[in-house]
């Protein structure tokens, strides 16, 4: 883990893919456990459409919506996989100047894999407890100079199936593929095109009810030892399905050493549909019967985002001081659609010591109501930063970012 320099009260940590590989991490949540100051959450008992997936606090503030991919905000309530990542960058502290709207805690940026000029053949296979199987593939192939010289094709793929260690009844299935193509490698002008298709199917699991932890929730009589493997959902009915697609185009041109103009455009479409059984508070426990009540919810949400960034980076010196300037403009259109749904059904109370994950659910018949909530926001921004190197160990960063919201609508339609 590399701890970067402090600037504008922001501390950065870079987590390279070697850390993922050594720890057999598979999701962003796994990776973030390497960074102090981050608390991972289930979010509203697991039932909220906007807090599922990668939900976390940084320095005590919600940072769930401050996740970026290659510098572009990535909206969506899903668990991000690491199979197509080179690095995870964690910036702690107020970062709105760098990223636009955000929070006081910081942000997380995911750096994806890109083609390069050397051949690569890598494959990984993991087998773990609960019959967990995962395989990954990373192929990079430079193309002959006679065919679009300085070009390369890269394909990353992932497939996994099986259970989760220490959790009865929980299954996780996923597959993904991320092809990318680059032109002009090693030249002044470079073009890269990339896509990522990710599909996930799993059993939503929100752990143990807080009443099951002795001393955490006051009960009379106190709750005894509860099996940590207990599952309090409905295994054959609950599900969490995610479809995530993204497409990126990036072009760069070096006008001179240290002077680069770059344009990046990215479109993403993330859809989550889930049925959740969860125990949301200690009051759900009845010490007289030893049972906990369970609520059921249906969540569906679609996020569609388009972002275009153009920035100019250049370096220069004023006397003994080295400057790194970054200036640019950004256009972003973000859309969220939440359809109305009914028919989650009712699950019977569960014995806190011996819950039955196959209890029958009455009234389960998911259906759309015809109503939905839709919100859309379009913003443009311009920014400029200058990082001045005083010594090899000290830097000063100054800059400004101006954002304008062109429109923001949150209509409710039937």
CSV table of C-alpha atoms in Angstrom, one decimal:
chain,number,residue,atom,x,y,z
A,1,UNK,CA,0.0,0.0,0.0
A,2,UNK,CA,1.5,3.3,-1.1
A,3,UNK,CA,0.7,6.4,0.9
A,4,UNK,CA,0.8,9.4,-1.2
A,5,UNK,CA,1.5,13.1,-0.5
A,6,UNK,CA,-0.9,15.3,1.4
A,7,UNK,CA,-2.4,18.1,-0.6
A,8,UNK,CA,-5.5,20.2,0.1
A,9,UNK,CA,-6.1,18.0,3.2
A,10,UNK,CA,-6.5,15.0,0.9
A,11,UNK,CA,-4.5,11.8,1.6
A,12,UNK,CA,-4.3,9.2,-1.1
A,13,UNK,CA,-3.7,5.5,-1.0
A,14,UNK,CA,-3.0,3.4,-4.1
A,15,UNK,CA,-3.9,-0.3,-3.9
A,16,UNK,CA,-2.3,-2.1,-6.9
A,17,UNK,CA,-3.6,-5.3,-8.5
A,18,UNK,CA,-0.8,-7.3,-6.8
A,19,UNK,CA,-2.6,-6.7,-3.5
A,20,UNK,CA,-5.9,-8.0,-5.0
A,21,UNK,CA,-4.1,-11.1,-6.3
A,22,UNK,CA,-2.3,-11.9,-3.1
A,23,UNK,CA,-5.4,-11.6,-1.0
A,24,UNK,CA,-7.7,-13.3,-3.5
A,25,UNK,CA,-10.0,-10.3,-3.3
A,26,UNK,CA,-12.9,-10.4,-5.8
A,27,UNK,CA,-14.9,-7.2,-5.0
A,28,UNK,CA,-14.2,-3.5,-4.3
A,29,UNK,CA,-15.5,-4.1,-0.7
A,30,UNK,CA,-12.7,-6.7,-0.3
A,31,UNK,CA,-10.1,-4.3,-1.5
A,32,UNK,CA,-11.2,-1.4,0.7
A,33,UNK,CA,-10.7,-3.5,3.8
A,34,UNK,CA,-7.0,-2.7,3.2
A,35,UNK,CA,-7.6,1.0,3.9
A,36,UNK,CA,-8.1,2.3,7.5
A,37,UNK,CA,-10.9,4.7,8.1
A,38,UNK,CA,-13.5,2.9,5.9
A,39,UNK,CA,-16.6,1.2,7.3
A,40,UNK,CA,-18.5,-1.2,5.1
A,41,UNK,CA,-22.3,-1.3,5.4
A,42,UNK,CA,-25.2,-3.4,4.4
A,43,UNK,CA,-27.3,-0.3,4.2
A,44,UNK,CA,-30.8,0.1,5.7
A,45,UNK,CA,-31.0,-3.6,6.7
A,46,UNK,CA,-30.0,-4.4,3.1
A,47,UNK,CA,-33.3,-3.2,1.7
A,48,UNK,CA,-32.6,0.2,0.4
A,49,UNK,CA,-32.2,0.4,-3.4
A,50,UNK,CA,-29.6,3.1,-3.2
A,51,UNK,CA,-27.4,1.6,-0.5
A,52,UNK,CA,-26.9,-2.0,-1.6
A,53,UNK,CA,-23.8,-3.2,-3.3
A,54,UNK,CA,-20.6,-1.2,-2.5
A,55,UNK,CA,-21.9,0.8,0.5
A,56,UNK,CA,-19.4,2.3,2.8
A,57,UNK,CA,-18.5,5.3,5.1
A,58,UNK,CA,-15.2,7.1,5.0
A,59,UNK,CA,-14.1,9.0,8.1
A,60,UNK,CA,-17.7,8.8,9.3
A,61,UNK,CA,-19.4,10.1,6.2
A,62,UNK,CA,-21.4,8.3,3.5
A,63,UNK,CA,-19.1,7.9,0.4
A,64,UNK,CA,-21.3,5.4,-1.5
A,65,UNK,CA,-21.9,7.8,-4.4
A,66,UNK,CA,-18.3,8.9,-4.6
A,67,UNK,CA,-17.0,5.9,-6.6
A,68,UNK,CA,-15.3,6.7,-9.9
A,69,UNK,CA,-14.0,4.6,-12.8
A,70,UNK,CA,-11.1,6.1,-14.7
A,71,UNK,CA,-12.0,9.5,-13.2
A,72,UNK,CA,-15.7,9.3,-14.2
A,73,UNK,CA,-18.4,9.0,-11.5
A,74,UNK,CA,-20.0,5.5,-11.5
A,75,UNK,CA,-23.6,5.4,-10.2
A,76,UNK,CA,-25.3,2.2,-9.4
A,77,UNK,CA,-26.2,-0.1,-6.4
A,78,UNK,CA,-24.0,-3.1,-7.3
A,79,UNK,CA,-20.9,-4.9,-6.1
A,80,UNK,CA,-18.0,-3.9,-8.4
A,81,UNK,CA,-15.7,-6.7,-9.4
A,82,UNK,CA,-11.9,-6.4,-9.6
A,83,UNK,CA,-11.2,-8.7,-12.6
A,84,UNK,CA,-10.7,-5.7,-14.9
A,85,UNK,CA,-8.8,-3.4,-12.4
A,86,UNK,CA,-5.1,-2.4,-12.4
A,87,UNK,CA,-5.4,-0.2,-9.3
A,88,UNK,CA,-7.8,1.3,-6.7
A,89,UNK,CA,-7.1,4.9,-5.6
A,90,UNK,CA,-8.5,6.1,-2.3
A,91,UNK,CA,-8.5,9.8,-1.6
A,92,UNK,CA,-9.4,10.9,2.0
A,93,UNK,CA,-10.6,14.3,2.9
A,94,UNK,CA,-12.7,16.9,1.1
A,95,UNK,CA,-12.3,16.2,-2.6
A,96,UNK,CA,-15.1,18.2,-4.2
A,97,UNK,CA,-12.6,20.5,-5.9
A,98,UNK,CA,-11.2,17.4,-7.7
A,99,UNK,CA,-14.3,15.4,-8.4
A,100,UNK,CA,-17.2,17.8,-8.3
A,101,UNK,CA,-20.1,17.3,-6.0
A,102,UNK,CA,-19.2,14.9,-3.2
A,103,UNK,CA,-18.8,14.6,0.5
A,104,UNK,CA,-16.4,15.6,3.3
A,105,UNK,CA,-14.8,12.2,3.5
A,106,UNK,CA,-13.2,11.5,0.1
A,107,UNK,CA,-13.6,9.3,-3.0
A,108,UNK,CA,-12.5,6.1,-4.6
A,109,UNK,CA,-11.3,5.8,-8.1
A,110,UNK,CA,-11.0,2.5,-10.0
A,111,UNK,CA,-8.3,2.3,-12.7
A,112,UNK,CA,-9.2,-0.2,-15.4
A,113,UNK,CA,-6.8,-2.4,-17.4
A,114,UNK,CA,-5.7,-1.1,-20.8
A,115,UNK,CA,-3.8,-2.6,-23.8
A,116,UNK,CA,0.0,-2.2,-23.9
A,117,UNK,CA,2.9,-3.2,-26.2
A,118,UNK,CA,4.0,-6.4,-24.6
A,119,UNK,CA,2.3,-9.8,-24.9
A,120,UNK,CA,0.6,-11.2,-21.8
A,121,UNK,CA,-1.0,-14.5,-21.0
A,122,UNK,CA,-2.4,-14.9,-17.5
A,123,UNK,CA,-5.0,-17.1,-16.0
A,124,UNK,CA,-6.1,-17.6,-12.4
A,125,UNK,CA,-8.2,-20.4,-10.8
A,126,UNK,CA,-9.4,-20.3,-7.2
A,127,UNK,CA,-11.2,-23.0,-5.3
A,128,UNK,CA,-12.4,-22.4,-1.8
A,129,UNK,CA,-14.7,-23.6,0.9
A,130,UNK,CA,-18.4,-23.9,0.2
A,131,UNK,CA,-17.5,-25.1,-3.3
A,132,UNK,CA,-16.5,-21.6,-4.4
A,133,UNK,CA,-14.9,-21.6,-7.8
A,134,UNK,CA,-13.5,-18.5,-9.6
A,135,UNK,CA,-11.5,-18.2,-12.8
A,136,UNK,CA,-10.0,-15.2,-14.5
A,137,UNK,CA,-8.3,-14.6,-17.8
A,138,UNK,CA,-6.1,-11.7,-18.9
A,139,UNK,CA,-4.8,-11.7,-22.5
A,140,UNK,CA,-2.9,-8.8,-24.2
A,141,UNK,CA,-1.8,-9.2,-27.8
A,142,UNK,CA,0.2,-6.6,-29.7
A,143,UNK,CA,-0.8,-6.6,-33.4
A,144,UNK,CA,1.7,-6.7,-36.2
A,145,UNK,CA,3.3,-3.4,-37.2
A,146,UNK,CA,2.0,-4.0,-40.7
A,147,UNK,CA,-1.6,-3.9,-39.3
A,148,UNK,CA,-2.3,-0.5,-37.7
A,149,UNK,CA,1.2,-0.2,-36.2
A,150,UNK,CA,1.5,0.4,-32.5
A,151,UNK,CA,-1.8,-1.3,-31.7
A,152,UNK,CA,-2.9,-4.0,-29.2
A,153,UNK,CA,-5.9,-6.0,-28.2
A,154,UNK,CA,-6.6,-6.9,-24.6
A,155,UNK,CA,-9.4,-9.2,-23.1
A,156,UNK,CA,-10.1,-9.7,-19.5
A,157,UNK,CA,-12.7,-12.2,-18.4
A,158,UNK,CA,-14.1,-13.7,-15.2
A,159,UNK,CA,-16.4,-16.5,-14.1
A,160,UNK,CA,-17.4,-17.6,-10.6
A,161,UNK,CA,-19.9,-19.9,-8.9
A,162,UNK,CA,-20.4,-21.4,-5.5
A,163,UNK,CA,-21.1,-20.5,-1.9
A,164,UNK,CA,-19.6,-18.1,0.6
A,165,UNK,CA,-17.3,-19.2,3.4
A,166,UNK,CA,-19.0,-19.2,6.8
A,167,UNK,CA,-22.5,-18.4,5.4
A,168,UNK,CA,-25.0,-21.2,5.0
A,169,UNK,CA,-27.4,-21.0,2.0
A,170,UNK,CA,-25.6,-18.1,0.4
A,171,UNK,CA,-24.7,-18.5,-3.3
A,172,UNK,CA,-22.9,-16.1,-5.6
A,173,UNK,CA,-22.7,-16.4,-9.4
A,174,UNK,CA,-21.1,-14.0,-11.8
A,175,UNK,CA,-19.4,-13.6,-15.1
A,176,UNK,CA,-17.8,-10.7,-16.9
A,177,UNK,CA,-15.9,-9.8,-20.0
A,178,UNK,CA,-13.9,-6.6,-20.8
A,179,UNK,CA,-12.4,-6.3,-24.3
A,180,UNK,CA,-10.3,-3.2,-25.1
A,181,UNK,CA,-8.4,-2.1,-28.2
A,182,UNK,CA,-5.7,0.6,-28.5
A,183,UNK,CA,-4.1,2.4,-31.4
A,184,UNK,CA,-1.0,4.5,-31.6
A,185,UNK,CA,0.8,2.9,-28.7
A,186,UNK,CA,4.3,4.5,-28.4
A,187,UNK,CA,3.3,7.5,-30.6
A,188,UNK,CA,2.2,11.0,-30.0
A,189,UNK,CA,-1.5,10.2,-30.7
A,190,UNK,CA,-3.3,7.3,-29.0
A,191,UNK,CA,-6.8,6.0,-29.1
A,192,UNK,CA,-8.3,3.4,-26.8
A,193,UNK,CA,-11.8,1.8,-27.0
A,194,UNK,CA,-13.0,-0.4,-24.1
A,195,UNK,CA,-16.2,-2.1,-22.9
A,196,UNK,CA,-17.1,-4.1,-19.8
A,197,UNK,CA,-20.1,-6.5,-19.5
A,198,UNK,CA,-20.8,-7.8,-16.0
A,199,UNK,CA,-23.6,-10.1,-14.8
A,200,UNK,CA,-24.2,-11.1,-11.2
A,201,UNK,CA,-26.8,-13.4,-9.6
A,202,UNK,CA,-26.6,-14.1,-5.9
A,203,UNK,CA,-28.4,-14.5,-2.6
A,204,UNK,CA,-28.7,-11.3,-0.6
A,205,UNK,CA,-27.1,-11.8,2.8
A,206,UNK,CA,-27.3,-9.3,5.6
A,207,UNK,CA,-25.7,-11.3,8.4
A,208,UNK,CA,-27.0,-11.8,11.9
A,209,UNK,CA,-29.7,-9.7,13.7
A,210,UNK,CA,-28.1,-7.4,16.2
A,211,UNK,CA,-30.1,-9.1,19.0
A,212,UNK,CA,-28.0,-12.2,18.3
A,213,UNK,CA,-24.9,-10.5,19.5
A,214,UNK,CA,-24.8,-10.7,23.4
A,215,UNK,CA,-24.6,-7.3,25.0
A,216,UNK,CA,-25.3,-5.3,21.9
A,217,UNK,CA,-29.1,-5.2,22.2
A,218,UNK,CA,-30.7,-5.3,25.7
A,219,UNK,CA,-32.9,-8.4,26.0
A,220,UNK,CA,-34.5,-10.2,28.9
A,221,UNK,CA,-33.4,-12.9,29.2
A,222,UNK,CA,-30.1,-12.3,27.4
A,223,UNK,CA,-29.6,-14.1,24.1
A,224,UNK,CA,-27.3,-17.1,24.3
A,225,UNK,CA,-24.7,-18.2,21.7
A,226,UNK,CA,-26.0,-18.0,18.2
A,227,UNK,CA,-24.5,-20.0,15.3
A,228,UNK,CA,-22.5,-17.5,13.2
A,229,UNK,CA,-23.5,-19.4,10.0
A,230,UNK,CA,-27.2,-18.8,10.5
A,231,UNK,CA,-29.0,-17.4,7.5
A,232,UNK,CA,-32.2,-15.4,8.3
A,233,UNK,CA,-33.4,-14.8,4.7
A,234,UNK,CA,-35.4,-17.0,2.4
A,235,UNK,CA,-32.8,-18.9,0.4
A,236,UNK,CA,-35.1,-20.2,-2.4
A,237,UNK,CA,-36.9,-16.9,-2.9
A,238,UNK,CA,-34.5,-14.0,-2.3
A,239,UNK,CA,-32.3,-12.9,-5.1
A,240,UNK,CA,-30.0,-10.1,-6.2
A,241,UNK,CA,-29.5,-9.8,-10.0
A,242,UNK,CA,-27.2,-7.1,-11.5
A,243,UNK,CA,-26.7,-6.2,-15.2
A,244,UNK,CA,-23.8,-3.7,-15.6
A,245,UNK,CA,-22.6,-2.5,-19.0
A,246,UNK,CA,-20.1,0.3,-19.8
A,247,UNK,CA,-18.4,1.7,-22.9
A,248,UNK,CA,-15.4,4.0,-22.9
A,249,UNK,CA,-13.5,5.9,-25.7
A,250,UNK,CA,-10.3,7.8,-24.9
A,251,UNK,CA,-8.0,9.8,-27.2
A,252,UNK,CA,-4.7,11.5,-26.2
A,253,UNK,CA,-2.2,13.6,-28.0
A,254,UNK,CA,1.2,14.8,-26.9
A,255,UNK,CA,2.0,18.2,-28.2
A,256,UNK,CA,5.4,18.2,-26.6
A,257,UNK,CA,7.1,16.4,-23.7
A,258,UNK,CA,4.9,17.0,-20.6
A,259,UNK,CA,2.1,18.6,-22.6
A,260,UNK,CA,-0.9,16.2,-23.2
A,261,UNK,CA,-4.5,16.8,-24.4
A,262,UNK,CA,-6.9,14.1,-23.5
A,263,UNK,CA,-10.6,13.4,-24.2
A,264,UNK,CA,-12.6,10.6,-22.5
A,265,UNK,CA,-16.2,9.7,-23.1
A,266,UNK,CA,-18.0,7.0,-21.0
A,267,UNK,CA,-21.5,5.6,-21.0
A,268,UNK,CA,-22.7,3.1,-18.4
A,269,UNK,CA,-26.0,1.3,-17.8
A,270,UNK,CA,-26.4,-0.4,-14.4
A,271,UNK,CA,-29.6,-2.3,-13.5
A,272,UNK,CA,-30.3,-4.1,-10.2
A,273,UNK,CA,-33.4,-6.1,-9.3
A,274,UNK,CA,-33.5,-7.7,-5.9
A,275,UNK,CA,-35.9,-9.3,-3.4
A,276,UNK,CA,-34.6,-9.1,0.1
A,277,UNK,CA,-35.6,-10.6,3.5
A,278,UNK,CA,-34.0,-8.7,6.3
A,279,UNK,CA,-34.2,-8.0,10.1
A,280,UNK,CA,-33.8,-4.3,10.5
A,281,UNK,CA,-33.6,-3.5,14.2
A,282,UNK,CA,-33.3,-5.0,17.6
A,283,UNK,CA,-37.0,-4.4,18.3
A,284,UNK,CA,-37.7,-7.2,15.9
A,285,UNK,CA,-36.6,-9.7,18.5
A,286,UNK,CA,-39.2,-11.1,21.0
A,287,UNK,CA,-37.3,-12.6,24.0
A,288,UNK,CA,-40.5,-14.3,25.2
A,289,UNK,CA,-40.7,-16.4,22.1
A,290,UNK,CA,-37.0,-16.3,20.9
A,291,UNK,CA,-38.2,-15.2,17.5
A,292,UNK,CA,-37.3,-12.3,15.2
A,293,UNK,CA,-39.7,-10.8,12.7
A,294,UNK,CA,-38.6,-10.4,9.1
A,295,UNK,CA,-39.5,-7.8,6.5
A,296,UNK,CA,-39.5,-8.3,2.8
A,297,UNK,CA,-38.8,-5.7,0.1
A,298,UNK,CA,-38.5,-5.5,-3.6
A,299,UNK,CA,-35.9,-3.1,-5.1
A,300,UNK,CA,-35.4,-2.3,-8.7
A,301,UNK,CA,-33.2,0.5,-10.0
A,302,UNK,CA,-31.5,1.6,-13.2
A,303,UNK,CA,-28.7,4.2,-13.5
A,304,UNK,CA,-27.7,5.5,-16.9
A,305,UNK,CA,-24.8,7.9,-17.1
A,306,UNK,CA,-22.9,9.6,-19.9
A,307,UNK,CA,-19.8,11.7,-19.2
A,308,UNK,CA,-17.4,13.5,-21.5
A,309,UNK,CA,-14.1,15.0,-20.1
A,310,UNK,CA,-11.5,17.0,-22.0
A,311,UNK,CA,-8.4,18.1,-20.1
A,312,UNK,CA,-5.0,19.5,-20.9
A,313,UNK,CA,-2.0,18.6,-18.7
A,314,UNK,CA,1.3,20.4,-19.0
A,315,UNK,CA,4.5,20.8,-16.9
A,316,UNK,CA,6.8,23.9,-16.6
A,317,UNK,CA,9.3,25.5,-14.3
A,318,UNK,CA,9.5,28.9,-12.7
A,319,UNK,CA,12.9,29.3,-11.3
A,320,UNK,CA,13.6,26.3,-9.0
A,321,UNK,CA,9.9,25.3,-8.7
A,322,UNK,CA,8.3,22.6,-10.8
A,323,UNK,CA,4.7,23.0,-11.8
A,324,UNK,CA,2.2,20.4,-13.0
A,325,UNK,CA,-0.9,22.0,-14.4
A,326,UNK,CA,-4.2,20.3,-15.1
A,327,UNK,CA,-7.1,22.1,-16.8
A,328,UNK,CA,-10.3,20.9,-18.4
A,329,UNK,CA,-14.0,20.8,-18.9
A,330,UNK,CA,-16.6,18.1,-18.1
A,331,UNK,CA,-20.1,17.3,-19.3
A,332,UNK,CA,-22.2,14.8,-17.3
A,333,UNK,CA,-25.7,13.5,-17.7
A,334,UNK,CA,-27.0,11.1,-15.0
A,335,UNK,CA,-30.4,9.4,-15.0
A,336,UNK,CA,-32.0,7.2,-12.4
A,337,UNK,CA,-35.2,5.2,-12.8
A,338,UNK,CA,-37.0,3.3,-10.0
A,339,UNK,CA,-40.1,1.4,-11.0
A,340,UNK,CA,-42.9,0.8,-8.5
A,341,UNK,CA,-43.3,-2.9,-7.5
A,342,UNK,CA,-45.5,-4.9,-5.3
A,343,UNK,CA,-45.8,-8.6,-4.3
A,344,UNK,CA,-42.8,-9.0,-2.0
A,345,UNK,CA,-44.9,-11.3,0.2
A,346,UNK,CA,-44.6,-12.1,3.9
A,347,UNK,CA,-42.1,-14.3,5.6
A,348,UNK,CA,-42.9,-15.9,9.0
A,349,UNK,CA,-40.8,-15.0,12.1
A,350,UNK,CA,-37.6,-16.9,12.5
A,351,UNK,CA,-36.2,-18.6,15.5
A,352,UNK,CA,-33.1,-16.7,16.5
A,353,UNK,CA,-31.2,-19.9,17.3
A,354,UNK,CA,-32.4,-22.1,14.4
A,355,UNK,CA,-33.8,-20.0,11.6
A,356,UNK,CA,-35.3,-22.0,8.7
A,357,UNK,CA,-34.0,-20.5,5.4
A,358,UNK,CA,-36.7,-22.5,3.5
A,359,UNK,CA,-39.7,-21.1,5.3
A,360,UNK,CA,-42.7,-20.6,3.0
A,361,UNK,CA,-43.5,-17.1,1.8
A,362,UNK,CA,-47.1,-16.1,1.4
A,363,UNK,CA,-48.3,-13.7,-1.2
A,364,UNK,CA,-45.1,-13.6,-3.2
A,365,UNK,CA,-45.9,-12.4,-6.7
A,366,UNK,CA,-43.6,-9.6,-7.9
A,367,UNK,CA,-45.3,-7.2,-10.3
A,368,UNK,CA,-44.8,-3.7,-11.5
A,369,UNK,CA,-47.4,-1.2,-10.5
A,370,UNK,CA,-47.0,1.0,-13.6
A,371,UNK,CA,-45.7,3.9,-11.5
A,372,UNK,CA,-42.1,4.9,-11.3
A,373,UNK,CA,-39.8,7.6,-10.0
A,374,UNK,CA,-37.3,9.1,-12.4
A,375,UNK,CA,-34.6,11.7,-11.9
A,376,UNK,CA,-32.2,13.3,-14.3
A,377,UNK,CA,-29.3,15.7,-13.8
A,378,UNK,CA,-27.1,17.4,-16.4
A,379,UNK,CA,-24.0,19.4,-15.3
A,380,UNK,CA,-21.1,21.1,-16.9
A,381,UNK,CA,-17.8,22.0,-15.1
A,382,UNK,CA,-14.5,23.7,-15.8
A,383,UNK,CA,-11.5,23.3,-13.6
A,384,UNK,CA,-7.8,24.2,-13.3
A,385,UNK,CA,-5.1,23.0,-10.8
A,386,UNK,CA,-1.5,23.7,-10.3
A,387,UNK,CA,0.7,21.4,-8.2
A,388,UNK,CA,4.0,23.0,-7.2
A,389,UNK,CA,6.9,20.8,-6.0
A,390,UNK,CA,8.8,22.6,-3.3
A,391,UNK,CA,11.0,19.7,-2.4
A,392,UNK,CA,10.9,16.0,-3.3
A,393,UNK,CA,8.8,15.5,-0.1
A,394,UNK,CA,6.6,18.6,-0.2
A,395,UNK,CA,4.0,19.8,-2.7
A,396,UNK,CA,1.5,22.6,-2.7
A,397,UNK,CA,-1.7,22.3,-4.8
A,398,UNK,CA,-4.0,25.2,-5.7
A,399,UNK,CA,-6.9,25.3,-8.0
A,400,UNK,CA,-10.6,26.0,-8.7
A,401,UNK,CA,-13.6,24.1,-10.1
A,402,UNK,CA,-16.8,25.7,-11.3
A,403,UNK,CA,-19.9,23.6,-11.9
A,404,UNK,CA,-23.2,24.6,-13.4
A,405,UNK,CA,-26.3,22.4,-13.3
A,406,UNK,CA,-28.2,22.7,-16.6
A,407,UNK,CA,-31.2,20.8,-15.4
A,408,UNK,CA,-32.4,18.6,-12.5
A,409,UNK,CA,-35.7,16.9,-12.5
A,410,UNK,CA,-37.3,14.3,-10.2
A,411,UNK,CA,-40.8,13.7,-11.5
A,412,UNK,CA,-43.1,11.0,-10.4
A,413,UNK,CA,-45.0,9.5,-13.2
A,414,UNK,CA,-47.8,6.9,-13.6
